[in-house]
Coordinates of C-alpha atoms and ligand atoms in Angstrom, one line a residue:
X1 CA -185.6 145.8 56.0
X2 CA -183.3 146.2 58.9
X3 CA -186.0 144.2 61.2
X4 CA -185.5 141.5 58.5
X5 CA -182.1 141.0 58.7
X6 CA -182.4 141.2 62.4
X7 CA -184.6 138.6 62.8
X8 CA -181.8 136.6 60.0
X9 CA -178.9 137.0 61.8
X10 CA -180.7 136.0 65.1
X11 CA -182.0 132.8 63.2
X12 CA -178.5 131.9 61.4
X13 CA -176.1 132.3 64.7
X14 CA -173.2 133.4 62.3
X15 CA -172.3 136.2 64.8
X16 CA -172.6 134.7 68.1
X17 CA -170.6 131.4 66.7
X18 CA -167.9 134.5 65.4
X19 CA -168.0 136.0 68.7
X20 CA -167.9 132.4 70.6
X21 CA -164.6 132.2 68.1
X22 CA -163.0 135.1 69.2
X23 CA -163.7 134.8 72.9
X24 CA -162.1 131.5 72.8
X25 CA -159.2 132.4 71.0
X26 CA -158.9 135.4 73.8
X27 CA -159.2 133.0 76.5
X28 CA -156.4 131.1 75.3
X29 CA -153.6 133.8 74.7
X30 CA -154.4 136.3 77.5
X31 CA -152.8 134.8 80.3
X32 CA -149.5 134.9 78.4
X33 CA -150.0 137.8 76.7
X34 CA -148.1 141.5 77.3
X35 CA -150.1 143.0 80.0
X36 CA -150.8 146.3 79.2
X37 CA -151.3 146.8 75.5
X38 CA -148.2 147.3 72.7
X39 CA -147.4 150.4 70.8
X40 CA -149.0 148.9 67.4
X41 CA -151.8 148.1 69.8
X42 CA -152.4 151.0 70.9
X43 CA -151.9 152.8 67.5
X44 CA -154.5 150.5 66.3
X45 CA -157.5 152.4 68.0
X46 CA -157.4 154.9 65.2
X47 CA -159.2 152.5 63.3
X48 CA -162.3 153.4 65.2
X49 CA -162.2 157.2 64.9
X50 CA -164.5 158.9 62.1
X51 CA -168.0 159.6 61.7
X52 CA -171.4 157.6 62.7
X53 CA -171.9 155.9 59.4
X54 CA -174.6 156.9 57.0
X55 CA -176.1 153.5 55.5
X56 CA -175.7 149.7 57.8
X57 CA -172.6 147.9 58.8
X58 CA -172.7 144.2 58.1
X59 CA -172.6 142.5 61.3
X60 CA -170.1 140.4 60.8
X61 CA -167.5 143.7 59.7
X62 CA -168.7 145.4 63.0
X63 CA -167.8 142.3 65.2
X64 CA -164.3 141.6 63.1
X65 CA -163.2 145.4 63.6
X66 CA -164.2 144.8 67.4
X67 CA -162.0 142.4 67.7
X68 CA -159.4 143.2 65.5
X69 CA -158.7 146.4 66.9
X70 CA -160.3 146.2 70.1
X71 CA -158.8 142.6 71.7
X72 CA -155.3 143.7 71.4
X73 CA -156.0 146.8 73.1
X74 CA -157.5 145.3 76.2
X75 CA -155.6 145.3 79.6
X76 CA -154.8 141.7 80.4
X77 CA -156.7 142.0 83.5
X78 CA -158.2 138.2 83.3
X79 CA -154.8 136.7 83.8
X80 CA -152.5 136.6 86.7
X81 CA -150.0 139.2 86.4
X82 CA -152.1 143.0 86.6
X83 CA -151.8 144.6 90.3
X84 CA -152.7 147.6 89.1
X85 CA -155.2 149.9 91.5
X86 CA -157.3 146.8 92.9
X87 CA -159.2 145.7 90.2
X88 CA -160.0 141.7 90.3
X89 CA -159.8 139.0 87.7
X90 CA -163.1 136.9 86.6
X91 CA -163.9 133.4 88.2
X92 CA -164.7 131.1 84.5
X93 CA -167.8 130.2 85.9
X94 CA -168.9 133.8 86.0
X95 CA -167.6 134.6 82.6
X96 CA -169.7 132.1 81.4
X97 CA -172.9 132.6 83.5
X98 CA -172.8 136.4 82.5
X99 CA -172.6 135.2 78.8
X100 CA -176.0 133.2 79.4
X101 CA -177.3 136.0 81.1
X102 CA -176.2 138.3 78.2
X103 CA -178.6 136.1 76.0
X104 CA -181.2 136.5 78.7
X105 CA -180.5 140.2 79.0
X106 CA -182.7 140.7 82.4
X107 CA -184.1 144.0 83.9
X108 CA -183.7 143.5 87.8
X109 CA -185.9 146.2 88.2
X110 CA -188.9 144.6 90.1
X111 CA -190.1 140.8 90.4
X112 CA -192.8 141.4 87.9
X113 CA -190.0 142.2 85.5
X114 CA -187.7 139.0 86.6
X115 CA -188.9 136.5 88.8
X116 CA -185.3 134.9 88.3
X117 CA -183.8 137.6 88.9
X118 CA -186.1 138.4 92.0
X119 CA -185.3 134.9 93.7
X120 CA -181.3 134.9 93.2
X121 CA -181.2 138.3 94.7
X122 CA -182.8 136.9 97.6
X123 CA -181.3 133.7 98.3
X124 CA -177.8 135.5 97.8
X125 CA -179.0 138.0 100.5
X126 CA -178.7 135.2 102.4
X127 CA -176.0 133.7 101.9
X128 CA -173.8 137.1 101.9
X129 CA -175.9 137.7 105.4
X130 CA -174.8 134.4 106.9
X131 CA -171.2 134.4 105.4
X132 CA -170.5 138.0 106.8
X133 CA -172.2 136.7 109.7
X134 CA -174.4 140.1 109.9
X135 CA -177.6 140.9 111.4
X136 CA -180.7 139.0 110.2
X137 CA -181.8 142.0 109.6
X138 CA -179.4 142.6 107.2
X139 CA -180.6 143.4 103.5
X140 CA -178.8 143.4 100.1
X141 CA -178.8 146.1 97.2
X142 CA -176.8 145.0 94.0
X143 CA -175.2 148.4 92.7
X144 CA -172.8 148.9 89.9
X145 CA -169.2 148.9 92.7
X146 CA -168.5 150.0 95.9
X147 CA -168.9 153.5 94.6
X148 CA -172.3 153.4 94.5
X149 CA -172.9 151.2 97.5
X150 CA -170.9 153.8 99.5
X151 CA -173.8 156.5 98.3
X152 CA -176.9 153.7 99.1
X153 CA -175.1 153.4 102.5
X154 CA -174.7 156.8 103.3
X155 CA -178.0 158.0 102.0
X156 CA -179.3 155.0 104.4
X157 CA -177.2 156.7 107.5
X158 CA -178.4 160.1 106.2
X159 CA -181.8 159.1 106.0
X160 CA -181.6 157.5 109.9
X161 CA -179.9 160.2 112.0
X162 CA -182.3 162.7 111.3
X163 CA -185.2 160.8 111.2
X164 CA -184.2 160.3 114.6
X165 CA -184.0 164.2 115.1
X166 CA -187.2 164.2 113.8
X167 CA -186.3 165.2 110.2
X168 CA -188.3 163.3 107.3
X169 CA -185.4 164.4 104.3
X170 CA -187.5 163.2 102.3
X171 CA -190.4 165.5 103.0
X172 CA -188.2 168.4 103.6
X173 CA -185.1 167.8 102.2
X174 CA -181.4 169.5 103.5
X175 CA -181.6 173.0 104.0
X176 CA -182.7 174.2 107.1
X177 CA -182.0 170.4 108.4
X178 CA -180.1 169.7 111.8
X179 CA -176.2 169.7 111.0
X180 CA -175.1 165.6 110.5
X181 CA -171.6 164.9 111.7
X182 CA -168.7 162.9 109.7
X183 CA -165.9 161.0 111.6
X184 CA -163.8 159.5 109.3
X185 CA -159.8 158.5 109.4
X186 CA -157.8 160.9 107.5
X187 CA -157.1 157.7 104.9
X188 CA -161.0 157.6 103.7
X189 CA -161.4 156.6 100.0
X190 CA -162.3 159.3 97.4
X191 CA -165.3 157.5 96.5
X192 CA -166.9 158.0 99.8
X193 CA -165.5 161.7 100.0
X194 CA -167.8 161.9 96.8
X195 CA -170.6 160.1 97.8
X196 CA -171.2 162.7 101.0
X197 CA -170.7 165.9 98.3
X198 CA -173.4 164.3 96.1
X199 CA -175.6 163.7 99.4
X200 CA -174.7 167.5 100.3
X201 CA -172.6 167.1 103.2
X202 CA -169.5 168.7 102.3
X203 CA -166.0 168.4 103.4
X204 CA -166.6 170.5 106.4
X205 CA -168.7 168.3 107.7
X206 CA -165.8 165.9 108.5
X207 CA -163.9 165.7 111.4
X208 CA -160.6 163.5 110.0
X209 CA -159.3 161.2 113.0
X210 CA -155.2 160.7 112.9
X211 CA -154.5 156.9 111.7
X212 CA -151.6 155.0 112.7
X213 CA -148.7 154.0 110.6
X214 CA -150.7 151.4 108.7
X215 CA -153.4 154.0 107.7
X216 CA -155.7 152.2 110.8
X217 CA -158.1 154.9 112.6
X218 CA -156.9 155.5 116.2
X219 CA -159.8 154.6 117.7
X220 CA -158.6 156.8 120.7
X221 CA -157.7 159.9 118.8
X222 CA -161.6 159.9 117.9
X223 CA -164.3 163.0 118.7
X224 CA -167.0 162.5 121.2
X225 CA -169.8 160.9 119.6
X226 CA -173.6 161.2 119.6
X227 CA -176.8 160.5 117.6
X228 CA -175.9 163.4 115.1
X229 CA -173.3 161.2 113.8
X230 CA -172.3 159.1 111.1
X231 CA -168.4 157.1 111.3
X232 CA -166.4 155.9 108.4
X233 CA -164.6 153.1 108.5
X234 CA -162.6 150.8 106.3
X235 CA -162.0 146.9 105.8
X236 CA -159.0 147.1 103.5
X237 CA -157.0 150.5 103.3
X238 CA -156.8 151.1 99.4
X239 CA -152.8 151.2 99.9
X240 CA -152.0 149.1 102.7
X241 CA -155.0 146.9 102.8
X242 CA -155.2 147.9 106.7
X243 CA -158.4 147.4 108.8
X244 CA -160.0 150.0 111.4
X245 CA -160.8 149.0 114.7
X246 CA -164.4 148.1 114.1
X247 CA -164.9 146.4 117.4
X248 CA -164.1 149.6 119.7
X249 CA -165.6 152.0 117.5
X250 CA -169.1 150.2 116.9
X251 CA -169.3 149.7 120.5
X252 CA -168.8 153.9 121.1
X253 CA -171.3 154.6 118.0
X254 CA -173.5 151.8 119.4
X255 CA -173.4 153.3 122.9
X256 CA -174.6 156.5 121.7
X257 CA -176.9 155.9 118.6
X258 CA -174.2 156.8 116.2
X259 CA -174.3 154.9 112.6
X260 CA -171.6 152.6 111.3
X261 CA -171.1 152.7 107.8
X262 CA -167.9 150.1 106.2
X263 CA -166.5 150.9 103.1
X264 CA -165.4 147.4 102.4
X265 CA -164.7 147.3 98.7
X266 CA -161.8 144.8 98.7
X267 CA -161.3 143.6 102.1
X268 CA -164.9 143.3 103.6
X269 CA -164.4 139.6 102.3
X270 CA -161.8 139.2 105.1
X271 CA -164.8 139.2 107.2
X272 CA -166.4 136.0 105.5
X273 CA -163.0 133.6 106.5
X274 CA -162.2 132.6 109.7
X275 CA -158.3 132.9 108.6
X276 CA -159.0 136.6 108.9
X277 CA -161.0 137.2 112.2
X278 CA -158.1 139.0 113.7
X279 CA -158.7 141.6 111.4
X280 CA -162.7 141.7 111.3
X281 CA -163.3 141.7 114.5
X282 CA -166.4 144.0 115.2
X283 CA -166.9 144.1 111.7
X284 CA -170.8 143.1 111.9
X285 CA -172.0 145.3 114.7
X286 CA -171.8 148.0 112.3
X287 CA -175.0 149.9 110.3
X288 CA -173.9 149.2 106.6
X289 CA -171.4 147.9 104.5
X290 CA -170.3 148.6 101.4
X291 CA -168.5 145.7 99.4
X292 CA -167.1 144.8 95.0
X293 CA -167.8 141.6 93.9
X294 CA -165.3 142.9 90.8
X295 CA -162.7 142.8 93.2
X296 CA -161.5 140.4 95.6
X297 CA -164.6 137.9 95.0
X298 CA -163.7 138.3 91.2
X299 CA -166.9 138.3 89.4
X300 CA -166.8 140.1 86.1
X301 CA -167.7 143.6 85.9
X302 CA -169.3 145.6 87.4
X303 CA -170.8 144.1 90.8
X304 CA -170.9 145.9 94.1
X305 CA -173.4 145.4 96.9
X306 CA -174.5 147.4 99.4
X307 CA -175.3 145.8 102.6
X308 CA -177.5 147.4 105.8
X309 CA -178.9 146.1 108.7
X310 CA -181.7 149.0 108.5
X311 CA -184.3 147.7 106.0
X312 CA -186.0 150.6 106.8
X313 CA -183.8 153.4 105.9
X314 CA -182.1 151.7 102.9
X315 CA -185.5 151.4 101.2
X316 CA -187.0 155.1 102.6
X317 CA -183.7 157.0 101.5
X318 CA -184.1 154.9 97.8
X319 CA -187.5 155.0 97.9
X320 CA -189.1 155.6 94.6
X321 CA -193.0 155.1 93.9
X322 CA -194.8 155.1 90.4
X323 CA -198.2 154.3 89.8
X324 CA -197.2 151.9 87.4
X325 CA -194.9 150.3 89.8
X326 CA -196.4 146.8 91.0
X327 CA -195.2 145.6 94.2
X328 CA -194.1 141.8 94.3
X329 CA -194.6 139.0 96.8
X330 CA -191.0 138.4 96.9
X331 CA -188.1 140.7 96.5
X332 CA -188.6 143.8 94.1
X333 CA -184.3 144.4 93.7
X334 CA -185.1 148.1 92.6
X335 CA -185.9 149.1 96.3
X336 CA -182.4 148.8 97.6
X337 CA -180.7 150.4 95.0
X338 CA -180.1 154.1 93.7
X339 CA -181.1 152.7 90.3
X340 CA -184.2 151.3 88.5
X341 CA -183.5 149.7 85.5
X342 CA -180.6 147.7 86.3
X343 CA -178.6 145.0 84.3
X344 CA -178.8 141.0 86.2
X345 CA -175.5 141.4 87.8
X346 CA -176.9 139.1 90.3
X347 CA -176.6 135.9 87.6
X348 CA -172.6 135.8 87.8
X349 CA -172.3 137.0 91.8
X350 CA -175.2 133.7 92.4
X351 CA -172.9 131.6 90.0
X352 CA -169.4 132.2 91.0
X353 CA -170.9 131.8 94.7
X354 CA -172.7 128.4 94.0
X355 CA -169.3 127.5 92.2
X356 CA -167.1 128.0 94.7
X357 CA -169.1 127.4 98.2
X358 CA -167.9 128.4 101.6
X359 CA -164.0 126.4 100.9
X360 CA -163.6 127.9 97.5
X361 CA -163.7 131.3 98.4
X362 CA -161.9 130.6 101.0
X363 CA -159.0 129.1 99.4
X364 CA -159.0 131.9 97.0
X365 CA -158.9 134.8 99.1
X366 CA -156.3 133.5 101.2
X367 CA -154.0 132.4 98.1
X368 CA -153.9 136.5 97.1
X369 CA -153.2 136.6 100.2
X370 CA -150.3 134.3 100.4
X371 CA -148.8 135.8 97.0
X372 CA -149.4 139.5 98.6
X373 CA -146.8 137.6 101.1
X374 CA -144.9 136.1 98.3
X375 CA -143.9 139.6 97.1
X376 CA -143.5 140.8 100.2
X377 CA -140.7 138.4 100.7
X378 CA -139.2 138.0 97.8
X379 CA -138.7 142.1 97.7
X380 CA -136.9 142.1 100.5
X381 CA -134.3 139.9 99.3
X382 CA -134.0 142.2 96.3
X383 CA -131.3 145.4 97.3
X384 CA -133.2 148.7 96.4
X385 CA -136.8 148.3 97.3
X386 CA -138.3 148.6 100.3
X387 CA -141.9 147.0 101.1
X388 CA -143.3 149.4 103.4
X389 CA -146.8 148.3 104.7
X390 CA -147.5 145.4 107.0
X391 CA -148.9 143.0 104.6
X392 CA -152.1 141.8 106.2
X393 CA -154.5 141.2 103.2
X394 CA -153.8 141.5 99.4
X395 CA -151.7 144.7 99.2
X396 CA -148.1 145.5 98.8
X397 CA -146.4 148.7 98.5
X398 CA -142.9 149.5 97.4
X399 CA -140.7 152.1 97.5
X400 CA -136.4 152.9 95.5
X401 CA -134.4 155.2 97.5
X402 CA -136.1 158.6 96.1
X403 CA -139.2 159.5 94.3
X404 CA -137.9 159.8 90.8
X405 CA -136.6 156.5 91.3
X406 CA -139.6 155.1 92.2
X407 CA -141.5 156.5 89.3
X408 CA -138.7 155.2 86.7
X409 CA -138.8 151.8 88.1
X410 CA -142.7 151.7 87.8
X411 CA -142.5 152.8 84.4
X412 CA -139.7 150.6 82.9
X413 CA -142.1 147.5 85.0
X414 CA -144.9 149.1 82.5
X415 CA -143.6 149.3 79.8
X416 CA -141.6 145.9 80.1
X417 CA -145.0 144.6 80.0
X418 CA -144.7 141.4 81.6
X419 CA -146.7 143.1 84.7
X420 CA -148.5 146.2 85.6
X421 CA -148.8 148.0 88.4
X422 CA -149.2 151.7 89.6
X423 CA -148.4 154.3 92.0
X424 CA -149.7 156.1 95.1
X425 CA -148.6 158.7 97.6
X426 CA -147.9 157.3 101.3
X427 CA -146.8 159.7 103.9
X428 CA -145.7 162.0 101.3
X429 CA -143.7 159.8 99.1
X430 CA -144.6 157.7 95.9
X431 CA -145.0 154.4 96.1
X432 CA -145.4 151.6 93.9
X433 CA -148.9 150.0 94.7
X434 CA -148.9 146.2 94.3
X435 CA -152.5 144.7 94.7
X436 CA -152.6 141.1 94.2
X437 CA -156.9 140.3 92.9
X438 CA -157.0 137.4 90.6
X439 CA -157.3 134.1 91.2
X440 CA -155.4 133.3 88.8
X441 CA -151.7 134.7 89.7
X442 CA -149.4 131.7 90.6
X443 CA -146.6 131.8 92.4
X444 CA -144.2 132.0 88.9
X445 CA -146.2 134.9 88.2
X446 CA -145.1 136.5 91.5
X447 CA -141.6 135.5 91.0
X448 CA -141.7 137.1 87.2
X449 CA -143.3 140.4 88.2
X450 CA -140.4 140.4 90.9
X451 CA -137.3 139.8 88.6
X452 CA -139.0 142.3 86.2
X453 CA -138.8 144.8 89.0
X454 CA -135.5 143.8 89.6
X455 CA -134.6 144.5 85.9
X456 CA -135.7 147.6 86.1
X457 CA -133.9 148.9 89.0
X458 CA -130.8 147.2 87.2
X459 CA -131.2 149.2 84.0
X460 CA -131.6 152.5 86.0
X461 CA -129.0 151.6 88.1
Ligands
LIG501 C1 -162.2 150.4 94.7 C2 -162.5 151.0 96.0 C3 -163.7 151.8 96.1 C4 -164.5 152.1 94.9 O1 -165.1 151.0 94.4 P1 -165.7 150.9 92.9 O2 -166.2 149.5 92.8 O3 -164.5 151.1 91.9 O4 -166.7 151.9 92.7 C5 -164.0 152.4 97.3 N1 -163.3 152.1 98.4 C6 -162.1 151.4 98.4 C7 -161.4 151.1 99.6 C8 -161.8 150.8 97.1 O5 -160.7 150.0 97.1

């Protein structure tokens, strides 16, 4: 019965022509639309509370509650007016490759199970290889987000330094292993503070080097290093959007057999434009780097990739072997990932890529960057805030005279709606946390968000 009206509805295209509908009429309201959802919006979520249902839904009820209640409740986060945390917009081009590739509906796993699939992931190894300007050794793992290219990375670094000592951790696993040392600046993203507890080097295992006022690692406040280690670095601060020093620092890990790993999420697309190189220096004589397409490159979600110039670690420290696992020719993606079964992410990153070519992502990254400036400036005119970081790539923070200030401004910008962004904590104070992602934020967005901030200080005033 139910296989019957499967096979109906798959026949009849009513629901994908409703959906089509609906993603249209989306398309064309969300870039003016409140930001964050409204009260009634909100309110309306309610409407999916209650019980699994005992007998079928008809398909077309499912998809009209979906978007009933569901589209007003979204986060505007395709147009050009969210800054909140530094999540990205979608290129169109992607949004409507991953709608083919929905129809598709891929497992990357192995090339057996998508030659497609296979061959993108390996012509975009290349072209990430050769825009980064990385090693030619350099391969490409396409994870979920930077979260879990940070663990790939790390279990690659992991899997190297005590190999080198000698130690298969594979064969014998952690306890009783040599001890593995962590440098990291005392700025180092959560995510990577949680990738090294789920690899079981804990917290004490890191020795925290002092950072400047911009959150960079002094490079000269840093331990002795040695083969037993593995450094931290960071291309884009996740307040100030600050680089590390990568070209002194790889050259002391290099010296001495050290790994290099880059958590990259946001900025390690600096390294791909010229426009940038003063802050990418050095970038590529590191081990592995961990960078979002979901962020700055703006694919849809969820897209990271985890890049590393070891082959041979990446693969040995994800290795997993089946007898029913049949090796390809080409590329089997499943290898350089934590994962097996893994959804064709690769479709949008190939598409958006193709779409925009070498000048098009270019001009992109450099226009946040130019509105990151925009804000910049226009704050400063504005009596009461103060921007407090050096705005080098896409991130601007703000600061009112106290705290609580701060915090009431944010929220009357929230709940004005015509913007959202969030707070953080820089050298013990809160901040307002202003990361400009999407392609699509124009300058009269800038200048908007701006005067709504300005309203808000007014009111509270
Ligand atoms: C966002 C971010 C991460 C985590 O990336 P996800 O894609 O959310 O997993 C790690 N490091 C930095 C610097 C980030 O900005």
């Amino acid at each position: 019965m139910i296989q019957e009206k499967m096979f109906d509805e798959l026949r009849e295209k009513t629901i994908f022509d409703q959906v089509q509908q609906y993603a249209y009429d989306y398309l064309d309201t969300v870039q003016g639309r409140n930001v964050f959802p409204t009260a009634d919006a909100l309110n309306g979520l309610t409407h999916f509370e209650g019980p699994l249902p005992l007998e079928t839904t008809s398909p077309k009820d499912v998809l009209t509650q979906l978007n009933t209640y569901g589209a007003p409740a979204t986060m505007a986060q395709l147009g050009g007016r969210y800054y909140g945390f530094v999540n990205g917009s979608s290129v169109p081009v992607g949004l409507a490759a991953k709608t083919l590739a929905t129809y598709w509906d891929q497992n990357t796993a192995l090339q057996i199970i998508s030659p497609l699939v296979s061959k993108l992931e390996l012509v975009v190894e290349g072209w990430l290889k050769s825009l980064f300007h990385f090693p030619e050794s350099t391969v490409a793992g396409f994870v979920s987000g930077t979260s879990a290219a940070n663990l790939c990375g790390l279990a690659a670094a992991r899997y190297r330094i005590l190999k080198n000592l000698d130690w298969d951790i594979n064969e014998k696993g952690l306890m009783g292993s040599p001890q593995i040392r962590i440098v990291a600046g005392n700025q180092i993203h959560s995510s990577v503070m949680k990738a090294l507890n789920l690899l079981g080097i804990g917290r004490q295992s890191v020795e925290y080097v002092e950072t400047d006022e911009q959150g960079r690692l002094l490079a000269d406040k840093m331990p002795i290093l040695d083969s037993t280690t593995i450094v931290i670095l960071q291309a884009g601060n996740v307040n100030s959007g600050s680089f590390d020093p990568f070209e002194v620092v790889c050259k002391k890990a290099n010296d001495v057999g050290a790994w290099v790993h880059v958590d990259g999420a946001f900025g390690l697309w600096a390294g791909a434009i010229s426009h940038f190189d003063h802050l990418t220096d050095g970038l590529n004589k590191a081990q592995s780097w961990a960078v979002d397409g979901h962020k700055t490159l703006n694919t849809p979600y969820d897209s990271g990739i985890i890049l590393c110039a070891d082959e041979e670690s990446l693969v040995s420290a994800l290795h997993s072997a089946g007898s029913y696992i049949i090796r390809g020719d080409g590329r089997d993606g499943m290898f350089y990932t934590s994962a097996m079964s893994r959804r064709s992410r690769i479709i949008e990153l190939w598409a958006i890529l193709k779409y925009l070519g070498k000048s098009g992502i270019d001009e992109m990254i450099i226009g946040l960057h130019e509105r990151a400036l925009q804000f910049a400036s226009l704050f400063e005119k504005v009596e009461g805030f103060e921007v407090l970081n050096d705005v080098v790539f896409n991130q601007v923070m703000i600061q009112c005279a106290s705290d609580e200030l701060t915090l009431n401004v944010m929220e009357n910008v929230q709940e004005q709606r015509i913007c959202w962004a969030g707070s953080s904590m820089w050298k013990d104070r809160k901040v307002i946390r202003i990361s400009v992602c999407s392609w699509a934020t124009t300058k009269e967005d800038v200048r908007r968000s701006v005067e709504s901030f300005r309203r808000a200080l007014v009111a509270l005033s």
